PDB file of C-alpha atoms and ligand atoms in Angstrom:
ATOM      1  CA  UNK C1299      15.575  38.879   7.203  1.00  0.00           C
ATOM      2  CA  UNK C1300      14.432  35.443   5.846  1.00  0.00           C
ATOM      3  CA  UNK C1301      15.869  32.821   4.134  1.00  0.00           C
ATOM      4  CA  UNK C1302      14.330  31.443   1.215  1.00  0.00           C
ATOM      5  CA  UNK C1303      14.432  27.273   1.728  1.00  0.00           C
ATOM      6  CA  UNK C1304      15.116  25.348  -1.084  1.00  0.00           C
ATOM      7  CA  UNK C1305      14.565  21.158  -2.286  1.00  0.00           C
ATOM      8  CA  UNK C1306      17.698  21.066  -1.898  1.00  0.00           C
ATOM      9  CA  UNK C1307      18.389  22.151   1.424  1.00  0.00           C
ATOM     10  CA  UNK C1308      15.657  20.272   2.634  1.00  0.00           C
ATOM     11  CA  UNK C1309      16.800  16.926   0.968  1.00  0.00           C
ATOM     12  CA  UNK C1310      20.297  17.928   3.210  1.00  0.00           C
ATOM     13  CA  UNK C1311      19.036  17.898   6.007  1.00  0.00           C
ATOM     14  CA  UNK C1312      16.432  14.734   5.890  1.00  0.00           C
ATOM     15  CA  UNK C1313      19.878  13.046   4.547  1.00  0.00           C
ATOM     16  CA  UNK C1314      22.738  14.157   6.791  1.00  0.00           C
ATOM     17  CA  UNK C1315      20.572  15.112  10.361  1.00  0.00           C
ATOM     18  CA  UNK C1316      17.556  12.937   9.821  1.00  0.00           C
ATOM     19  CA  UNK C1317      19.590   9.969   8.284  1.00  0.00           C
ATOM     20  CA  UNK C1318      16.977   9.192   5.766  1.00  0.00           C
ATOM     21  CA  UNK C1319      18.143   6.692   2.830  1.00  0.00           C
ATOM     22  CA  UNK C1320      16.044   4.979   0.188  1.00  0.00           C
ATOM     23  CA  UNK C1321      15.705   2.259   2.601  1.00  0.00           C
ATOM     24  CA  UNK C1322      13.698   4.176   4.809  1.00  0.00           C
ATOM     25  CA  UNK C1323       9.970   4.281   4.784  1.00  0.00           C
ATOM     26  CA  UNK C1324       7.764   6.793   6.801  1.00  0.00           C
ATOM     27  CA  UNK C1325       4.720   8.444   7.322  1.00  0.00           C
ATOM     28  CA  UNK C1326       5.615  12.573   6.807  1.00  0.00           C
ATOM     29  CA  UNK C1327       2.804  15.276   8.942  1.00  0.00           C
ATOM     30  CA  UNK C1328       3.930  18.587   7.143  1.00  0.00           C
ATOM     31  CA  UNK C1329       3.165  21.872   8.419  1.00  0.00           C
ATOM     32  CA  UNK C1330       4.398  24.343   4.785  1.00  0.00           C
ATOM     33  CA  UNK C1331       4.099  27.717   6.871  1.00  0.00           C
ATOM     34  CA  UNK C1332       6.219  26.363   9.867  1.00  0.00           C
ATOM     35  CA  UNK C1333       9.336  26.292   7.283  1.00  0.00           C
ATOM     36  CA  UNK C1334       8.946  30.098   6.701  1.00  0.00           C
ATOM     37  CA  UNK C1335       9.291  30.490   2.644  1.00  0.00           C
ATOM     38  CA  UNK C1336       9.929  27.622   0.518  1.00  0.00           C
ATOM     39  CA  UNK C1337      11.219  28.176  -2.596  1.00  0.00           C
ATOM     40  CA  UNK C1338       8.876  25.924  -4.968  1.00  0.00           C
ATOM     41  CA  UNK C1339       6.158  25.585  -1.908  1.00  0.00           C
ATOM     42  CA  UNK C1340       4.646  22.000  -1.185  1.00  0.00           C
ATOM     43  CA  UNK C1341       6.094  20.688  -4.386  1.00  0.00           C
ATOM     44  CA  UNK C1342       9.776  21.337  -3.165  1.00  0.00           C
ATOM     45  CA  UNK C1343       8.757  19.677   0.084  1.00  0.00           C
ATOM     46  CA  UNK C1344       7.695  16.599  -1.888  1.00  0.00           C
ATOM     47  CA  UNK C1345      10.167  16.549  -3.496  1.00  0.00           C
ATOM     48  CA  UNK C1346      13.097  16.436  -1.314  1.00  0.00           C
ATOM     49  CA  UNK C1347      10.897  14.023   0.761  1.00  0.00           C
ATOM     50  CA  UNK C1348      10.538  11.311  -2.572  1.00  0.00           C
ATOM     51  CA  UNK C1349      14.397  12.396  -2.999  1.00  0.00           C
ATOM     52  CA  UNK C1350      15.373  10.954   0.151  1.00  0.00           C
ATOM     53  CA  UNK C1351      13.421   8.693   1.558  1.00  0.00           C
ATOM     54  CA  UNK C1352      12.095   5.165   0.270  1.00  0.00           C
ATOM     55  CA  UNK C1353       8.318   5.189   0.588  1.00  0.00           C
ATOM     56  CA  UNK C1354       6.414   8.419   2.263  1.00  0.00           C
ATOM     57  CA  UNK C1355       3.108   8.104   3.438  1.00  0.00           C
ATOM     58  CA  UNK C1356       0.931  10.938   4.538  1.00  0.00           C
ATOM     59  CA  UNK C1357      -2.643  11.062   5.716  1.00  0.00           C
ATOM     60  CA  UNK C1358      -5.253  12.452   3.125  1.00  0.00           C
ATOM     61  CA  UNK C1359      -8.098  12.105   5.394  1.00  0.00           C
ATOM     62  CA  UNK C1360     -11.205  13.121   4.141  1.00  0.00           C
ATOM     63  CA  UNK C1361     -13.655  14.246   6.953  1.00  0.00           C
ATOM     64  CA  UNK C1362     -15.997  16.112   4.591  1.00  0.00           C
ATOM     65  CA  UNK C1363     -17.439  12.794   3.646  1.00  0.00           C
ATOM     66  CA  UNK C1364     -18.831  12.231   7.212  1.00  0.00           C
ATOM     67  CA  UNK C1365     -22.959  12.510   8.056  1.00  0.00           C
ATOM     68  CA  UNK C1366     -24.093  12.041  11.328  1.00  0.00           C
ATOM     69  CA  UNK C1367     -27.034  10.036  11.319  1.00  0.00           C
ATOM     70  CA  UNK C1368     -30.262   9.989  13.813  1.00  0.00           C
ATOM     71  CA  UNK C1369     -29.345   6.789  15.846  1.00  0.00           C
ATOM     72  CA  UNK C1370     -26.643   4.578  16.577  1.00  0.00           C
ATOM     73  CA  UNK C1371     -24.734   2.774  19.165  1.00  0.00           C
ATOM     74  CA  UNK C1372     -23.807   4.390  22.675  1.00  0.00           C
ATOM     75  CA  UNK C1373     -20.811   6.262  23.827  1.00  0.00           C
ATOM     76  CA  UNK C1374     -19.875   7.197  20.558  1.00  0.00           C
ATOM     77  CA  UNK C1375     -18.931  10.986  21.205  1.00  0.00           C
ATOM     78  CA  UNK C1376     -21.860  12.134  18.874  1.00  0.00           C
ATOM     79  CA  UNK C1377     -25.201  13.639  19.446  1.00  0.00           C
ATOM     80  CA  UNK C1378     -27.098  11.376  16.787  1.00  0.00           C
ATOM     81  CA  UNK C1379     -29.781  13.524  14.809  1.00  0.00           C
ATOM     82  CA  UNK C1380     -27.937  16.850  15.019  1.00  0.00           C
ATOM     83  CA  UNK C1381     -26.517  16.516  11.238  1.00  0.00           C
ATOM     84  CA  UNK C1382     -29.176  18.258   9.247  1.00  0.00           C
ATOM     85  CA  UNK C1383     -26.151  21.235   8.310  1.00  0.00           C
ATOM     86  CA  UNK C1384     -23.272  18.925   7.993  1.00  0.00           C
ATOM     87  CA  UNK C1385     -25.192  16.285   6.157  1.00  0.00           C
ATOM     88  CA  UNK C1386     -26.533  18.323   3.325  1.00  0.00           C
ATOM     89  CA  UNK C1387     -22.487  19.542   3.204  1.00  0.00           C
ATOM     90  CA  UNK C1388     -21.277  15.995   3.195  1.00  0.00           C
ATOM     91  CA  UNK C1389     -19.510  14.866  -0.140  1.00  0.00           C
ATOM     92  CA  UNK C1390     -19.222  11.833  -1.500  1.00  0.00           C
ATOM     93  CA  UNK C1391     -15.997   9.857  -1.572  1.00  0.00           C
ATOM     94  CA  UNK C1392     -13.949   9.466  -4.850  1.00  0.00           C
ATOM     95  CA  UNK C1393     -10.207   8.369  -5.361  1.00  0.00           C
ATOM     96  CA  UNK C1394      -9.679  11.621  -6.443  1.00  0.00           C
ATOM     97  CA  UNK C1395     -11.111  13.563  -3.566  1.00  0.00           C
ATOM     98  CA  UNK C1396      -9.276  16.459  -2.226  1.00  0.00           C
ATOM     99  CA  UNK C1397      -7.501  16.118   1.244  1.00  0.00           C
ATOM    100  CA  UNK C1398      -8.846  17.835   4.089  1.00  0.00           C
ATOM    101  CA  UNK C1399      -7.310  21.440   4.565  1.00  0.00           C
ATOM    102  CA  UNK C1400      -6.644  19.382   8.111  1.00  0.00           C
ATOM    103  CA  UNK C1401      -3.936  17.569   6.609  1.00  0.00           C
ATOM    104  CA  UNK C1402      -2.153  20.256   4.967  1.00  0.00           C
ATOM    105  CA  UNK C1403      -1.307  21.269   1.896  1.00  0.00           C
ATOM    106  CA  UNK C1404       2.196  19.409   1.146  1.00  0.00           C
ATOM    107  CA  UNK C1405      -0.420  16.281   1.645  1.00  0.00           C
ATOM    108  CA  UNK C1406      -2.476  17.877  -1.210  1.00  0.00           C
ATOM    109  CA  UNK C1407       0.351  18.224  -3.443  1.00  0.00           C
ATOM    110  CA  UNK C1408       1.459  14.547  -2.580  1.00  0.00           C
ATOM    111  CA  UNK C1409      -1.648  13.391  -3.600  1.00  0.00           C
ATOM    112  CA  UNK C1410      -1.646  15.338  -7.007  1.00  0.00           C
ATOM    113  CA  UNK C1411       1.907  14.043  -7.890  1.00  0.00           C
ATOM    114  CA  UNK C1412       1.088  11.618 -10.936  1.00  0.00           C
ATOM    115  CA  UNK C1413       3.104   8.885  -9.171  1.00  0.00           C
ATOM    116  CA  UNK C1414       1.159   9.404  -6.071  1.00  0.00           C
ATOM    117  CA  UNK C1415      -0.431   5.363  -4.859  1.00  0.00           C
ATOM    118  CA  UNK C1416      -4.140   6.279  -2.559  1.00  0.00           C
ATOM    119  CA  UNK C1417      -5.705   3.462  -0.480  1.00  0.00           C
ATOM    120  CA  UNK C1418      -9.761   3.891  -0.240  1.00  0.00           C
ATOM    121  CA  UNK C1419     -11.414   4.033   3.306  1.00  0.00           C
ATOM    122  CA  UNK C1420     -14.078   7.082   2.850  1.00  0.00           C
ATOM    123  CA  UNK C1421     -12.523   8.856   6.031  1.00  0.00           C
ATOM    124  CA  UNK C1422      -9.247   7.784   6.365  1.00  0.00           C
ATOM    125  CA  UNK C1423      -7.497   7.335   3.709  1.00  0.00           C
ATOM    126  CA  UNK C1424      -3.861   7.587   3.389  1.00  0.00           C
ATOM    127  CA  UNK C1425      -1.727   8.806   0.236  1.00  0.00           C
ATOM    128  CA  UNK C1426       2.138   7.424  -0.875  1.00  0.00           C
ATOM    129  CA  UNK C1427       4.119   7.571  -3.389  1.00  0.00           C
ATOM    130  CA  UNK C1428       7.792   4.526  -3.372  1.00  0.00           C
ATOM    131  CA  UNK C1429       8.788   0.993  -3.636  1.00  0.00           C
ATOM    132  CA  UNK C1430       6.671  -0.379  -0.903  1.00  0.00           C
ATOM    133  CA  UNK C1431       3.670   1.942  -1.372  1.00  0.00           C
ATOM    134  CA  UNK C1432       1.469  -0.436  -2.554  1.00  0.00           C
ATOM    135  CA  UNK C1433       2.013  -3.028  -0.144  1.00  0.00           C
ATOM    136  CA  UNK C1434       1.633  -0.401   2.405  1.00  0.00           C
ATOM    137  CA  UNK C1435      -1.602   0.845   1.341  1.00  0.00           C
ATOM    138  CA  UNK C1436      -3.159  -2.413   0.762  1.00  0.00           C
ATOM    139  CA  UNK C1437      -2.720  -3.563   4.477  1.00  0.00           C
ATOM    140  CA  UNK C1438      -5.251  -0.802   5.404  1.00  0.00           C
ATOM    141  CA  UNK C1439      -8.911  -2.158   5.495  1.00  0.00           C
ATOM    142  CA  UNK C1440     -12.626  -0.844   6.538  1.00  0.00           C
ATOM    143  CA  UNK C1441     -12.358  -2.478   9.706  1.00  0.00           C
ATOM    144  CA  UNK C1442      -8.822  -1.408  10.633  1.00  0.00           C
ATOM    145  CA  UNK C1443      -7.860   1.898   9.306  1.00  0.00           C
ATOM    146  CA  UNK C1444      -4.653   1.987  11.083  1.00  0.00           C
ATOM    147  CA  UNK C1445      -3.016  -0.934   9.573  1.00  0.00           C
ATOM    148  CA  UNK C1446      -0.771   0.724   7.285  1.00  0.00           C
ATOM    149  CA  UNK C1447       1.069   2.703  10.817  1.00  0.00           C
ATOM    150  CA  UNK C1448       1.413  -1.178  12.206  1.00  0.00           C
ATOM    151  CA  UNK C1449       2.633  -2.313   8.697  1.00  0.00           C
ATOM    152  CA  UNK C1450       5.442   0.943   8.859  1.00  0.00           C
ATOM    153  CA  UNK C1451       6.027  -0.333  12.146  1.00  0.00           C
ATOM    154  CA  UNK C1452       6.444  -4.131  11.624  1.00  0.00           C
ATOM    155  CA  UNK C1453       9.147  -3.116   8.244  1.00  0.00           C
ATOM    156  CA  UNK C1454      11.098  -0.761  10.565  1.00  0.00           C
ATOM    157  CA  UNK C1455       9.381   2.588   9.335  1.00  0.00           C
ATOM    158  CA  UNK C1456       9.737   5.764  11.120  1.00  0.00           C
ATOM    159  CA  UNK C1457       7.455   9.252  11.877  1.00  0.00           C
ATOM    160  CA  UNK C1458       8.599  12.333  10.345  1.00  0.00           C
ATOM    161  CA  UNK C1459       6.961  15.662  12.019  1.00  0.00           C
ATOM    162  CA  UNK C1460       7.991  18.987  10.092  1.00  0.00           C
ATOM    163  CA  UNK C1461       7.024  21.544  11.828  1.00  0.00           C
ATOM    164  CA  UNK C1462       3.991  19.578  13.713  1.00  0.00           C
ATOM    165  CA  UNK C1463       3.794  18.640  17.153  1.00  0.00           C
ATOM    166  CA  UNK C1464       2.112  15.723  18.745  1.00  0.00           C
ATOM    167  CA  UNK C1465      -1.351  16.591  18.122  1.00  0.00           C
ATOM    168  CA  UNK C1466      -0.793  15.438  14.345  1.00  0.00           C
ATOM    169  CA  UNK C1467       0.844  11.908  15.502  1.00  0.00           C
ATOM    170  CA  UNK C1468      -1.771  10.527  13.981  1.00  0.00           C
ATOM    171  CA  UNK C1469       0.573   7.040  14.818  1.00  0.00           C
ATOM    172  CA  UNK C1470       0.142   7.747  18.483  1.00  0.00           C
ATOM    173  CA  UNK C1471      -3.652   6.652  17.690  1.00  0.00           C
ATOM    174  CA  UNK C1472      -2.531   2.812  17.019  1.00  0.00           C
ATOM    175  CA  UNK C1473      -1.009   2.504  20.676  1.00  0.00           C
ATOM    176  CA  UNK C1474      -4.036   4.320  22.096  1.00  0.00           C
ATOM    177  CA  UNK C1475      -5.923   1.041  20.743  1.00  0.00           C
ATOM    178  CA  UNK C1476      -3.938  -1.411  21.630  1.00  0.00           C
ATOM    179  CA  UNK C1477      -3.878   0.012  25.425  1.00  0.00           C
ATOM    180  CA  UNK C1478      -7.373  -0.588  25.393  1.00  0.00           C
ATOM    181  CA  UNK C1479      -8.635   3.107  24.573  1.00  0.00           C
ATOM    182  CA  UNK C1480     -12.170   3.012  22.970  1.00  0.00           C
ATOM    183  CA  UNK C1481     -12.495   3.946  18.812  1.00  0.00           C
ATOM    184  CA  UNK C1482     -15.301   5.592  17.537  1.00  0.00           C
ATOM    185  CA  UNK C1483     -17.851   4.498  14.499  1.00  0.00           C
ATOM    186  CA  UNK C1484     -18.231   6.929  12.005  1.00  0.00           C
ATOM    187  CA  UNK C1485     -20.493   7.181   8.912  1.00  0.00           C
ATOM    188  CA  UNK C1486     -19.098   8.466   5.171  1.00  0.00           C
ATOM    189  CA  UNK C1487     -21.197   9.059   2.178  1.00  0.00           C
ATOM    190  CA  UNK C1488     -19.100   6.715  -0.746  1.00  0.00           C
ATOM    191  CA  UNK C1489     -20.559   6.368  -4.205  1.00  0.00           C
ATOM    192  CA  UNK C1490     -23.551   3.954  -4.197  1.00  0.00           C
ATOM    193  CA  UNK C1491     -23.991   3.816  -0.162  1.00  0.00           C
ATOM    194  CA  UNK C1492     -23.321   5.346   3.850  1.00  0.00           C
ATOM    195  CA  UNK C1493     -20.750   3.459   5.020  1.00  0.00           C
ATOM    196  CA  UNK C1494     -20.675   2.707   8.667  1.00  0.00           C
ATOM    197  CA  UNK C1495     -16.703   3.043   9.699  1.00  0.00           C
ATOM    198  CA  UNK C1496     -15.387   0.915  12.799  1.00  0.00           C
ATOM    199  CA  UNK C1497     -12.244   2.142  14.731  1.00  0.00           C
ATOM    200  CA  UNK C1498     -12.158   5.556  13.893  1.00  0.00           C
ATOM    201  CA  UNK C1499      -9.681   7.254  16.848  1.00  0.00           C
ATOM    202  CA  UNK C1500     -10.516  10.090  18.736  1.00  0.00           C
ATOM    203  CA  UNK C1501      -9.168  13.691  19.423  1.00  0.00           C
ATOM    204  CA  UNK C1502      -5.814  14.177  19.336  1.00  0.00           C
ATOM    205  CA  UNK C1503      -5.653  17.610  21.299  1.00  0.00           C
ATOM    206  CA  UNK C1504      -4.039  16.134  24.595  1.00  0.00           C
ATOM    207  CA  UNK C1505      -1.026  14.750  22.621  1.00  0.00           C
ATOM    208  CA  UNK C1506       1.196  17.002  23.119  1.00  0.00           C
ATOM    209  CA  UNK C1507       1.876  15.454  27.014  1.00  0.00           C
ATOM    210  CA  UNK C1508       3.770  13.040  25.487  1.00  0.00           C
ATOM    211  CA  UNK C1509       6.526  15.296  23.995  1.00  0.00           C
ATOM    212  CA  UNK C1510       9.046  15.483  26.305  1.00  0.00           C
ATOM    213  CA  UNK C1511       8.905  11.796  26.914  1.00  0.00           C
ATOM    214  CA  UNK C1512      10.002  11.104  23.448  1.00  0.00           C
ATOM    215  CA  UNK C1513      12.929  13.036  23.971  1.00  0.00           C
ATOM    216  CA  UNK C1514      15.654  10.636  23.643  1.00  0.00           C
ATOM    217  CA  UNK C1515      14.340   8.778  20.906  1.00  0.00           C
ATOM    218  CA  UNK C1516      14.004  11.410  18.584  1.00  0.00           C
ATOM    219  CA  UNK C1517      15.978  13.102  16.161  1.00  0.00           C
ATOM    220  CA  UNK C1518      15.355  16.668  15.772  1.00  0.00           C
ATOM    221  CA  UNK C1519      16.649  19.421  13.281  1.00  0.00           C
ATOM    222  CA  UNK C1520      15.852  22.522  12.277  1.00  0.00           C
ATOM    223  CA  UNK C1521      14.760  23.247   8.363  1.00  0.00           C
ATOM    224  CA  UNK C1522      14.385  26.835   7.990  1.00  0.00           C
ATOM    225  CA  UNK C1523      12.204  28.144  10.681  1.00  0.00           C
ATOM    226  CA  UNK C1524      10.655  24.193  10.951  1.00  0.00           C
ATOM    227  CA  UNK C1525      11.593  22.004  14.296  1.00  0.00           C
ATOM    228  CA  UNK C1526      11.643  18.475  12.067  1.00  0.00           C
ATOM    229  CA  UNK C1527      12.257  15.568  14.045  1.00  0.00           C
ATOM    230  CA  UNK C1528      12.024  12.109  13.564  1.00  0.00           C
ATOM    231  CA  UNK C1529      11.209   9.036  15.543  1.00  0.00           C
ATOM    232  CA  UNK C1530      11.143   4.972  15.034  1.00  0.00           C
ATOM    233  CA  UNK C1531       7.735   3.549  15.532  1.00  0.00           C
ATOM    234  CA  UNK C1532       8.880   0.518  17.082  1.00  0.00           C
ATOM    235  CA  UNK C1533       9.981   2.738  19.977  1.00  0.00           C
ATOM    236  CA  UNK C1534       7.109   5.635  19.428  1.00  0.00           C
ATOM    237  CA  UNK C1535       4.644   2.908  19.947  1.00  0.00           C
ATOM    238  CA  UNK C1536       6.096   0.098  22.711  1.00  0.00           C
ATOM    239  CA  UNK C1537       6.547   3.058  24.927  1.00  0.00           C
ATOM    240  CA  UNK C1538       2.991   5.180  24.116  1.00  0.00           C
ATOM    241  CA  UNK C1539       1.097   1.776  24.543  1.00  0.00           C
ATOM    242  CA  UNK C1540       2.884   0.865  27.879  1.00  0.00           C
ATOM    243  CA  UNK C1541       2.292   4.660  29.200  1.00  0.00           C
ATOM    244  CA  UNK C1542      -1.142   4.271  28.477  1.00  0.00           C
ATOM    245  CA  UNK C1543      -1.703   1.052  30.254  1.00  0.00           C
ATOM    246  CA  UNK C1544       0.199   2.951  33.587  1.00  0.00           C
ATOM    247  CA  UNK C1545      -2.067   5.845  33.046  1.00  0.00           C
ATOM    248  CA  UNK C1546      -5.136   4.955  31.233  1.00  0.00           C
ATOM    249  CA  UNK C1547      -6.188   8.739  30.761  1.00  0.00           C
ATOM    250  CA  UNK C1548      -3.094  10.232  29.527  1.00  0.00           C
ATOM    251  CA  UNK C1549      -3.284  11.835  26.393  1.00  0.00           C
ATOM    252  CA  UNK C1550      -6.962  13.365  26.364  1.00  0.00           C
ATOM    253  CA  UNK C1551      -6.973  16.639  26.403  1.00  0.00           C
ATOM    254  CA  UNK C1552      -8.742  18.696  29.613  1.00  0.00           C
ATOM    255  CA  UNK C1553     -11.203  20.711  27.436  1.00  0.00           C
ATOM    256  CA  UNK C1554     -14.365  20.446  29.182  1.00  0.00           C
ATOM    257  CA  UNK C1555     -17.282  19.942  26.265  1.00  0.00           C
ATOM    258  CA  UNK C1556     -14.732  17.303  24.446  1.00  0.00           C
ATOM    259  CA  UNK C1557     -17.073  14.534  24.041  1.00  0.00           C
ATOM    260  CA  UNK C1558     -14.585  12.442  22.488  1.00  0.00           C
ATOM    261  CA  UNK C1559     -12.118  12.786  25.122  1.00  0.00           C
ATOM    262  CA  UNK C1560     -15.129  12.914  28.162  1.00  0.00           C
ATOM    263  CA  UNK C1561     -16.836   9.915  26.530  1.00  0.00           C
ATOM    264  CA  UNK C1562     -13.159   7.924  27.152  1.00  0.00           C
ATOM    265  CA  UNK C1563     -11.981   9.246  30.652  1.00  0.00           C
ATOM    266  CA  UNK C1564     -11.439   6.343  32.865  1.00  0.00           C
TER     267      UNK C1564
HETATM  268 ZN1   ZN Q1071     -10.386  15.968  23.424  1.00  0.00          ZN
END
């Protein structure tokens, strides 16, 4: 037997487990299946998340913009002149273009929502939707497409996983550079150009390592069938960065024919 979840049971819990007040601003990865069934779907999600919390950012990545082209710079995990099929696939950036099934679909409906605020890097741009939404998009620029996590950070903002794990910690991406670990360049079609894209991060499979690490700073709950948990990014990041620098290959993942990860083994 299943229980259907509801806005408002959601908006309980983020309150009375998760602590969230208007004060607090966040960056939400939302898994809608890993609640079992929601009453209202991805809206009801937004909603209680809007209802509780002061600003929430998600990512609304859009990876169907990217070509590969037929040269470029070394070590760059990509095997340059192998994009005839995903080039003639590539679409074009617009502020209106759909997330990337990648990100999930509550991400989709964020973006939708009328009141919904979009920064504009062709790859990586985020969504959000509160009082400091603009200022938080804004920081976020071609050359560093992670500012808005170090902006969160820097005002006291937190990460929200619902029914995620590590591997969508997009956040743990920002103390992977700042330990060093290599970015990527990446190439987007936008509206009159390609855009070459500095800083892009790399896989994210291997995340998962740091999990029981994070233990004791996290707050976890359960909302319906979802583990949601919740985690300061002061603390996600001083402590990812300085694990890093101790172990300069934790975090990639093992799969053999991972270029991305291969490309930054130490
Ligand atoms: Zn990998």
């Amino acid at each position: 037997m299943t229980n259907k979840v509801t806005t408002h049971d959601i908006e309980t819990q983020l309150r009375d487990e998760l602590g969230l007040t208007g004060n607090v601003n966040l960056i939400a990865h939302v898994s809608l299946p890993a609640f079992g069934v929601v009453e209202g779907e991805a809206k009801a999600v937004v909603a209680a998340l809007l209802a509780t919390a002061g600003t929430v950012m998600m990512p609304a990545f859009t990876y169907q913009t990217q070509v590969i082209p037929q040269v470029g710079p070394p070590d760059n995990a990509i095997l340059y002149g192998t994009g005839d099929r995903i080039n003639r696939k590539a679409e074009i950036f617009r502020p209106d273009s759909p997330v990337h099934p990648d990100c999930g679909l509550v991400s989709e409906t964020l973006r939708r929502d009328a009141g919904t605020l979009r920064s504009t890097h062709p790859i990586l741009s985020f969504v959000a939707q509160g009082s400091q939404a603009n200022k938080l998009l804004a920081s976020q620029t071609r050359q560093n497409p992670l500012a808005p996590i170090a902006w969160l950070e820097a005002h006291g903002g937190f990460v929200l996983l619902m029914g995620t794990d590590q591997r969508e910690n997009f956040s743990l991406h920002l103390a992977e550079q700042r330990a060093g670990r290599k970015a990527f360049t990446r190439w987007a079609l936008t509206l009159d150009d390609i855009e070459e894209l500095p800083n892009i991060p790399g896989c994210s499979e291997g995340f998962n390592a740091i999990w029981m690490e994070l233990v004791e700073m996290t707050t976890v709950t359960h909302i319906g069938m979802a583990r949601c948990e919740i985690i300061s990014l002061k603390q996600l990041l001083a402590y990812t960065e300085e694990r890093l620098r101790i172990d300069p290959n934790f975090l990639l993942c093992d799969k053999p024919s991972c270029l991305s990860c291969r490309t930054r083994e130490m």
